[in-house]
Short mmCIF file of C-alpha atoms in Angstrom, two decimals:
data_model
loop_
_atom_site.label_atom_id
_atom_site.label_comp_id
_atom_site.label_asym_id
_atom_site.label_seq_id
_atom_site.Cartn_x
_atom_site.Cartn_y
_atom_site.Cartn_z
CA UNK X 229 42.41 -27.27 -28.30
CA UNK X 230 40.86 -25.39 -25.41
CA UNK X 231 39.23 -21.97 -25.46
CA UNK X 232 41.65 -19.49 -23.88
CA UNK X 233 40.58 -17.02 -21.18
CA UNK X 234 42.10 -13.59 -20.51
CA UNK X 235 41.18 -13.21 -16.83
CA UNK X 236 42.34 -9.60 -16.50
CA UNK X 237 39.80 -8.43 -19.10
CA UNK X 238 36.78 -9.91 -17.31
CA UNK X 239 34.35 -7.52 -15.61
CA UNK X 240 32.21 -10.27 -14.09
CA UNK X 241 29.11 -9.49 -16.15
CA UNK X 242 28.28 -13.24 -16.36
CA UNK X 243 26.81 -13.07 -19.88
CA UNK X 244 28.88 -16.16 -20.73
CA UNK X 245 27.41 -18.10 -17.79
CA UNK X 246 23.88 -17.21 -18.83
CA UNK X 247 24.37 -17.94 -22.52
CA UNK X 248 26.38 -21.16 -22.44
CA UNK X 249 24.09 -23.88 -23.89
CA UNK X 250 25.75 -26.67 -21.87
CA UNK X 251 26.25 -24.69 -18.63
CA UNK X 252 29.97 -25.35 -18.88
CA UNK X 253 30.97 -21.92 -17.56
CA UNK X 254 30.95 -20.69 -13.98
CA UNK X 255 32.28 -17.49 -12.47
CA UNK X 256 35.19 -17.71 -10.04
CA UNK X 257 34.70 -14.87 -7.57
CA UNK X 258 37.60 -13.93 -5.33
CA UNK X 259 39.08 -10.42 -5.22
CA UNK X 260 38.17 -10.21 -8.90
CA UNK X 261 35.90 -12.39 -11.02
CA UNK X 262 36.62 -14.44 -14.10
CA UNK X 263 35.03 -17.35 -15.99
CA UNK X 264 36.13 -20.95 -15.67
CA UNK X 265 35.22 -23.54 -18.31
CA UNK X 266 34.52 -27.17 -17.44
CA UNK X 267 36.25 -29.11 -20.26
CA UNK X 268 33.96 -32.07 -19.62
CA UNK X 269 30.88 -29.99 -20.50
CA UNK X 270 32.32 -27.61 -23.10
CA UNK X 271 31.51 -28.53 -26.70
CA UNK X 272 33.62 -25.65 -28.11
CA UNK X 273 30.53 -24.23 -29.82
CA UNK X 274 32.03 -20.74 -29.58
CA UNK X 275 28.95 -19.01 -28.16
CA UNK X 276 31.02 -17.50 -25.34
CA UNK X 277 33.15 -15.61 -27.88
CA UNK X 278 30.07 -13.75 -29.07
CA UNK X 279 28.46 -13.26 -25.66
CA UNK X 280 31.44 -11.55 -24.04
CA UNK X 281 31.60 -7.75 -24.52
CA UNK X 282 35.23 -7.64 -23.36
CA UNK X 283 36.86 -10.28 -25.60
CA UNK X 284 37.83 -12.45 -22.63
CA UNK X 285 37.59 -15.66 -24.68
CA UNK X 286 39.75 -16.53 -27.66
CA UNK X 287 39.79 -19.51 -29.98
CA UNK X 288 41.32 -18.74 -33.39
CA UNK X 289 39.74 -21.80 -35.00
CA UNK X 290 36.26 -20.57 -33.99
CA UNK X 291 36.52 -16.86 -34.70
CA UNK X 292 34.49 -15.42 -37.55
CA UNK X 293 36.18 -14.91 -40.89
CA UNK X 294 35.87 -11.62 -42.81
CA UNK X 295 32.98 -11.50 -45.25
CA UNK X 296 32.37 -9.33 -48.28
CA UNK X 297 29.53 -6.86 -47.90
CA UNK X 298 27.25 -5.50 -50.56
CA UNK X 299 28.04 -1.99 -51.68
CA UNK X 300 25.67 0.93 -51.72
CA UNK X 301 24.73 1.30 -48.06
CA UNK X 302 23.67 4.80 -47.09
CA UNK X 303 24.71 4.19 -43.48
CA UNK X 304 26.53 1.57 -41.44
CA UNK X 305 25.64 1.47 -37.75
CA UNK X 306 28.22 -0.10 -35.45
CA UNK X 307 26.56 -1.73 -32.45
CA UNK X 308 23.05 -3.13 -32.05
CA UNK X 309 22.31 -1.67 -28.64
CA UNK X 310 19.18 0.38 -28.06
CA UNK X 311 20.80 3.50 -29.54
CA UNK X 312 22.17 1.76 -32.61
CA UNK X 313 18.94 -0.11 -33.32
CA UNK X 314 16.77 2.98 -33.00
CA UNK X 315 19.15 5.03 -35.13
CA UNK X 316 19.11 2.33 -37.81
CA UNK X 317 15.32 2.08 -37.62
CA UNK X 318 14.97 5.84 -38.04
CA UNK X 319 17.26 5.84 -41.07
CA UNK X 320 15.46 2.88 -42.61
CA UNK X 321 12.12 4.58 -42.00
CA UNK X 322 13.48 7.55 -43.95
CA UNK X 323 14.20 5.29 -46.90
CA UNK X 324 17.92 4.73 -46.35
CA UNK X 325 19.69 1.43 -46.92
CA UNK X 326 21.24 0.57 -43.55
CA UNK X 327 23.64 -2.11 -42.33
CA UNK X 328 23.86 -2.85 -38.59
CA UNK X 329 26.95 -4.64 -37.27
CA UNK X 330 27.14 -6.24 -33.81
CA UNK X 331 30.02 -8.21 -32.30
CA UNK X 332 27.97 -9.99 -29.63
CA UNK X 333 25.68 -12.97 -30.08
CA UNK X 334 22.57 -10.99 -29.11
CA UNK X 335 21.11 -7.58 -29.89
CA UNK X 336 19.83 -4.94 -27.51
CA UNK X 337 23.08 -4.26 -25.66
CA UNK X 338 22.35 -3.05 -22.13
CA UNK X 339 18.63 -2.91 -22.90
CA UNK X 340 17.71 -6.57 -23.24
CA UNK X 341 17.79 -9.79 -21.23
CA UNK X 342 19.22 -13.28 -21.36
CA UNK X 343 17.06 -16.29 -20.50
CA UNK X 344 18.27 -18.47 -17.64
CA UNK X 345 16.20 -21.37 -16.26
CA UNK X 346 12.85 -19.62 -16.59
CA UNK X 347 14.08 -16.18 -15.59
CA UNK X 348 14.86 -13.17 -17.73
CA UNK X 349 18.09 -11.68 -16.42
CA UNK X 350 18.57 -8.12 -17.58
CA UNK X 351 21.86 -7.11 -19.16
CA UNK X 352 21.62 -3.76 -17.34
CA UNK X 353 18.45 -1.74 -17.85
CA UNK X 354 15.63 -2.40 -15.39
CA UNK X 355 12.77 -0.35 -16.78
CA UNK X 356 11.80 2.00 -19.58
CA UNK X 357 10.20 5.32 -18.58
CA UNK X 358 7.18 4.49 -20.73
CA UNK X 359 5.36 5.66 -23.87
CA UNK X 360 5.84 9.36 -23.09
CA UNK X 361 9.61 9.05 -22.70
CA UNK X 362 12.02 9.86 -25.52
CA UNK X 363 12.36 6.16 -26.29
CA UNK X 364 8.60 5.72 -26.19
CA UNK X 365 7.94 8.69 -28.46
CA UNK X 366 10.55 7.52 -30.95
CA UNK X 367 9.03 4.02 -30.99
CA UNK X 368 5.67 5.61 -31.77
CA UNK X 369 7.16 7.68 -34.60
CA UNK X 370 8.79 4.56 -36.02
CA UNK X 371 5.54 2.64 -35.85
CA UNK X 372 7.10 -0.03 -33.60
CA UNK X 373 4.48 -2.45 -32.19
CA UNK X 374 5.32 -1.93 -28.52
CA UNK X 375 3.19 -3.47 -25.78
CA UNK X 376 3.83 -1.44 -22.66
CA UNK X 377 3.70 -3.50 -19.47
CA UNK X 378 3.65 -1.86 -16.06
CA UNK X 379 4.91 -3.48 -12.89
CA UNK X 380 1.66 -2.56 -11.18
CA UNK X 381 -1.84 -3.58 -12.16
CA UNK X 382 -4.83 -1.74 -10.73
CA UNK X 383 -7.73 -4.05 -9.90
CA UNK X 384 -11.38 -3.05 -9.81
CA UNK X 385 -11.00 -2.31 -6.10
CA UNK X 386 -8.06 -0.01 -6.66
CA UNK X 387 -5.52 -2.38 -5.13
CA UNK X 388 -2.03 -2.54 -6.61
CA UNK X 389 -0.51 -5.86 -7.55
CA UNK X 390 2.76 -7.00 -9.05
CA UNK X 391 2.11 -9.51 -11.83
CA UNK X 392 4.40 -12.12 -13.39
CA UNK X 393 3.97 -13.57 -16.85
CA UNK X 394 2.75 -16.89 -15.50
CA UNK X 395 -0.14 -15.14 -13.74
CA UNK X 396 1.15 -15.06 -10.15
CA UNK X 397 0.31 -11.96 -8.13
CA UNK X 398 2.18 -10.34 -5.28
CA UNK X 399 0.49 -7.89 -2.96
CA UNK X 400 3.31 -5.34 -3.10
CA UNK X 401 6.54 -4.55 -4.87
CA UNK X 402 8.36 -5.34 -1.62
CA UNK X 403 6.95 -8.87 -1.57
CA UNK X 404 7.84 -9.44 -5.22
CA UNK X 405 11.29 -7.97 -4.73
CA UNK X 406 12.00 -10.35 -1.84
CA UNK X 407 10.97 -13.37 -3.93
CA UNK X 408 13.05 -12.27 -6.92
CA UNK X 409 16.04 -11.41 -4.73
CA UNK X 410 15.89 -14.87 -3.17
CA UNK X 411 15.86 -16.40 -6.66
CA UNK X 412 18.83 -14.24 -7.68
CA UNK X 413 20.79 -15.27 -4.60
CA UNK X 414 20.08 -18.92 -5.43
CA UNK X 415 21.39 -18.38 -8.95
CA UNK X 416 24.52 -16.68 -7.59
CA UNK X 417 25.21 -19.56 -5.19
CA UNK X 418 24.76 -22.09 -7.99
CA UNK X 419 26.90 -20.33 -10.58
CA UNK X 420 29.17 -17.92 -8.75
CA UNK X 421 27.59 -15.17 -10.85
CA UNK X 422 27.86 -11.47 -10.19
CA UNK X 423 24.92 -9.50 -8.69
CA UNK X 424 22.95 -8.46 -11.77
CA UNK X 425 19.23 -7.84 -11.94
CA UNK X 426 16.65 -10.57 -12.45
CA UNK X 427 13.00 -10.44 -13.44
CA UNK X 428 10.49 -13.24 -13.86
CA UNK X 429 10.41 -14.47 -17.46
#
C-alpha cells in the first residue's frame, strides 16, 4: 500500500522533504507545489504524516491509535509551538500538572528548525528580539537556560563579523547572506523545495 497525497492541501512548506529519513520526497513545483514520493526510496516509516501541518499525507495503517490519558491534569495545552510551550512551562512553574499535545513530529512550531545536510532550515522565524523582549523576559522568569547568540561578534578592534557554528567568519552580513542564499538555491535546485530560510547549522 502506498501513502496517499492530497495535493490540494499542500502549501509547499517542504517540511516533509527536510524530514524524510530516506530523502524519498521531493517537491513538484509548477503553478502550485505538492510532494511526490519515490516508491523505490520510501520505507513507509510514516514520518511524513507527522511532519506535515496540513494533513497532506494519509496512510490508515500508519496513523496513530487513540490512547488513554491519565486523569487529573490541571491544564491541557494543544500545540507545542512557542506559545504553547511557554504557556505550559509557566503553568508547570506555578505547580500545575500540564499535558502538552502536538500533532507534528517536532516541537517548536514556527519557531524551530529542521536539520538538512548540515544546515538548520528554519520553519519560519528568523530571529528572536533578544533577552529584553517579551519572550526573553518570560524565559528569564521561567529559569530557562537560554544561551543568547547574536549574528554579529565584536572583535577587540571593534570590527563586526558574522560567525557560523563551525568557526567560519564573514566580514559582513551581506557576505554571509550571499553564501547562505547560494546554499539555499542549491538545495532548491536539488529538491524542488520552496524558498524558506536557511541558516548554518
